[in-house]
CSV table of C-alpha atoms in Angstrom, one decimal:
chain,number,residue,atom,x,y,z
A,1,MET,CA,33.5,10.5,-2.1
A,2,ARG,CA,34.9,7.7,0.0
A,3,SER,CA,32.5,8.6,2.9
A,4,GLN,CA,29.6,8.5,0.5
A,5,LEU,CA,30.7,5.0,-0.7
A,6,MET,CA,31.0,3.8,2.9
A,7,TYR,CA,27.6,5.2,3.8
A,8,SER,CA,26.1,3.5,0.8
A,9,LEU,CA,27.9,0.3,1.7
A,10,ALA,CA,26.5,0.5,5.2
A,11,LEU,CA,23.0,0.9,3.9
A,12,LEU,CA,23.6,-2.0,1.6
A,13,LEU,CA,24.9,-4.3,4.2
A,14,THR,CA,22.0,-3.9,6.5
A,15,PRO,CA,20.7,-7.3,7.2
A,16,PHE,CA,18.7,-7.8,4.1
A,17,VAL,CA,18.1,-11.4,4.9
A,18,SER,CA,16.1,-10.7,8.0
A,19,LEU,CA,13.8,-8.4,6.0
A,20,ALA,CA,12.4,-11.6,4.3
A,21,ALA,CA,12.2,-13.3,7.7
A,22,GLN,CA,10.1,-10.5,9.2
A,23,ARG,CA,7.2,-11.7,7.0
A,24,PHE,CA,6.9,-14.6,9.4
A,25,ASP,CA,6.2,-14.7,13.1
A,26,SER,CA,9.6,-13.5,14.5
A,27,ALA,CA,8.8,-15.1,17.9
A,28,GLY,CA,8.7,-18.6,16.2
A,29,GLY,CA,11.4,-20.5,14.5
A,30,ARG,CA,10.1,-19.9,11.0
A,31,ALA,CA,11.9,-16.6,10.7
A,32,ASP,CA,15.2,-18.1,11.8
A,33,SER,CA,14.7,-21.1,9.6
A,34,LEU,CA,14.0,-18.9,6.6
A,35,ARG,CA,16.9,-16.6,7.3
A,36,HIS,CA,19.2,-19.6,7.7
A,37,ARG,CA,18.1,-21.2,4.4
A,38,ILE,CA,18.5,-17.9,2.5
A,39,GLU,CA,22.0,-17.4,4.0
A,40,GLU,CA,23.0,-20.9,3.1
A,41,ARG,CA,21.8,-20.7,-0.5
A,42,PHE,CA,23.4,-17.3,-0.9
A,43,THR,CA,26.7,-18.6,0.5
A,44,VAL,CA,26.8,-21.5,-1.9
A,45,ARG,CA,26.1,-19.1,-4.8
A,46,VAL,CA,28.7,-16.6,-3.7
A,47,GLN,CA,31.4,-19.4,-3.4
A,48,GLN,CA,30.5,-20.6,-6.9
A,49,GLU,CA,30.2,-17.3,-8.7
A,50,LEU,CA,33.3,-15.8,-7.0
A,51,GLY,CA,35.4,-18.9,-7.5
A,52,LEU,CA,36.3,-19.0,-3.8
A,53,THR,CA,38.5,-21.7,-2.4
A,54,ASN,CA,37.2,-23.6,0.6
A,55,GLU,CA,39.5,-21.6,2.8
A,56,GLN,CA,38.1,-18.3,1.5
A,57,ALA,CA,34.6,-19.6,1.9
A,58,THR,CA,35.2,-20.6,5.5
A,59,LYS,CA,36.7,-17.2,6.3
A,60,LEU,CA,33.8,-15.4,4.5
A,61,ARG,CA,31.3,-17.4,6.6
A,62,ALA,CA,33.1,-16.4,9.8
A,63,THR,CA,33.3,-12.7,8.8
A,64,SER,CA,29.7,-12.7,7.7
A,65,ALA,CA,28.6,-14.2,11.0
A,66,THR,CA,30.5,-11.7,13.0
A,67,TYR,CA,29.4,-8.6,11.1
A,68,GLY,CA,26.0,-10.0,10.3
A,69,ALA,CA,25.2,-10.1,14.0
A,70,ARG,CA,26.4,-6.6,14.4
A,71,ARG,CA,24.3,-5.4,11.5
A,72,ARG,CA,21.2,-7.0,12.9
A,73,GLU,CA,21.8,-5.4,16.2
A,74,LEU,CA,22.3,-2.0,14.6
A,75,ARG,CA,19.3,-2.5,12.4
A,76,ASP,CA,17.1,-3.4,15.4
A,77,GLN,CA,18.3,-0.3,17.3
A,78,GLU,CA,17.6,1.9,14.2
A,79,ARG,CA,14.1,0.5,13.8
A,80,ARG,CA,13.3,1.3,17.5
A,81,ILE,CA,14.7,4.8,17.2
A,82,LYS,CA,12.7,5.4,14.0
A,83,GLN,CA,9.6,4.1,15.6
A,84,ALA,CA,10.1,6.5,18.5
A,85,LEU,CA,10.8,9.3,16.1
A,86,TRP,CA,7.7,8.5,14.1
A,87,GLN,CA,5.6,8.6,17.2
A,88,GLN,CA,6.9,12.2,17.9
A,89,LEU,CA,6.3,13.3,14.3
A,90,GLN,CA,2.7,12.0,13.8
A,91,PRO,CA,0.4,14.6,12.4
A,92,GLY,CA,-1.8,16.3,15.0
A,93,VAL,CA,0.7,15.4,17.8
A,94,ALA,CA,2.8,18.1,19.3
A,95,ALA,CA,6.4,16.9,19.0
A,96,ASN,CA,8.8,17.3,21.9
A,97,ASN,CA,11.7,19.2,20.5
A,98,ASP,CA,14.2,17.8,23.0
A,99,SER,CA,13.1,14.2,22.2
A,100,VAL,CA,13.2,14.7,18.5
A,101,SER,CA,16.6,16.2,18.7
A,102,LYS,CA,18.0,13.3,20.8
A,103,LEU,CA,16.4,10.7,18.6
A,104,THR,CA,17.7,12.3,15.5
A,105,ASP,CA,21.2,12.5,17.0
A,106,VAL,CA,21.1,8.8,18.0
A,107,LEU,CA,19.8,7.9,14.5
A,108,ILE,CA,22.7,9.8,12.8
A,109,GLN,CA,25.2,8.1,15.2
A,110,LEU,CA,23.8,4.7,14.3
A,111,LYS,CA,24.3,5.5,10.6
A,112,LEU,CA,27.9,6.4,11.4
A,113,THR,CA,28.4,3.3,13.4
A,114,SER,CA,26.9,1.2,10.7
A,115,ALA,CA,29.3,2.8,8.1
A,116,GLN,CA,32.3,2.1,10.3
A,117,ALA,CA,31.2,-1.5,10.7
A,118,ALA,CA,30.9,-1.8,7.0
A,119,ARG,CA,34.4,-0.3,6.6
A,120,ASP,CA,35.8,-2.7,9.1
A,121,GLU,CA,34.1,-5.7,7.3
A,122,MET,CA,35.5,-4.6,4.0
A,123,ASN,CA,39.0,-4.3,5.5
A,124,GLU,CA,38.7,-7.8,6.9
A,125,LEU,CA,37.4,-9.1,3.6
A,126,SER,CA,40.5,-7.6,1.8
A,127,ARG,CA,42.7,-10.0,3.8
A,128,TYR,CA,41.4,-13.0,1.8
A,129,LEU,CA,39.4,-11.7,-1.1
A,130,ASN,CA,40.8,-9.8,-4.1
A,131,PRO,CA,39.3,-6.5,-5.1
A,132,VAL,CA,37.2,-8.1,-7.9
A,133,GLN,CA,35.8,-10.7,-5.5
A,134,ARG,CA,34.9,-8.0,-3.0
A,135,ALA,CA,33.2,-5.9,-5.7
A,136,ARG,CA,31.3,-8.9,-7.0
A,137,LEU,CA,30.2,-9.8,-3.5
A,138,TYR,CA,29.0,-6.2,-3.0
A,139,VAL,CA,26.9,-6.4,-6.2
A,140,MET,CA,25.5,-9.8,-5.2
A,141,ARG,CA,24.5,-8.5,-1.8
A,142,GLU,CA,22.9,-5.5,-3.3
A,143,GLN,CA,20.9,-7.6,-5.7
A,144,LEU,CA,19.7,-9.9,-3.0
A,145,TYR,CA,18.9,-7.0,-0.7
A,146,HIS,CA,16.7,-5.4,-3.4
A,147,ARG,CA,14.9,-8.8,-4.1
A,148,VAL,CA,14.2,-9.4,-0.5
A,149,LYS,CA,13.1,-5.8,0.1
A,150,LYS,CA,10.8,-6.1,-2.9
A,151,ALA,CA,9.4,-9.4,-1.7
A,152,HIS,CA,9.0,-8.1,1.8
A,153,GLY,CA,7.2,-4.9,0.8
A,154,HIS,CA,4.9,-6.7,-1.6
A,155,GLY,CA,2.5,-7.8,1.1
A,156,ARG,CA,2.7,-4.5,3.1
A,157,ARG,CA,0.7,-1.8,1.3
A,158,GLY,CA,-0.9,-0.3,4.3
A,159,HIS,CA,-1.5,3.4,4.7
A,160,ARG,CA,0.8,3.7,7.6
A,161,GLU,CA,3.7,2.2,5.7
A,162,LYS,CA,3.3,4.7,2.9
A,163,ASP,CA,3.3,7.6,5.4
A,164,ARG,CA,6.6,6.3,6.9
A,165,SER,CA,8.4,5.8,3.6
A,166,TRP,CA,10.7,8.7,4.3
A,167,MET,CA,12.4,6.7,7.0
């Protein structure tokens, strides 16, 4: 049960903010600017709704920066692995069993690494947030994640995206 919760938490804590930023040219500063504005607004909202002290808010920013960078790194790796796996699994293309096996193993390992990072972050958060604050933060992140994902997917209705929905 606990491993399912941590896995769900890892999926939730994927860098939802950068999903919205991907709608813009990632080579330019627009994506970074958008990500920064969303993060700042979310941080202010979290501090208000959770009733955080300035000290707690400062610690949360530091923790979020540390683990956020790690989540983005893991997400980028996962996206590359999924793209490579997708290339192997396209209809009409003979998949290389060895490659598919290795890519699948790497993908599963990334999921485990993400879950462990989420567990580590929750442990760090428990040092300065009470259980109710952590749970509310979790819910707020989940809500934001779903909003950003919905907004991000709104403009991407291509055939290829539908085919890859299983990933």
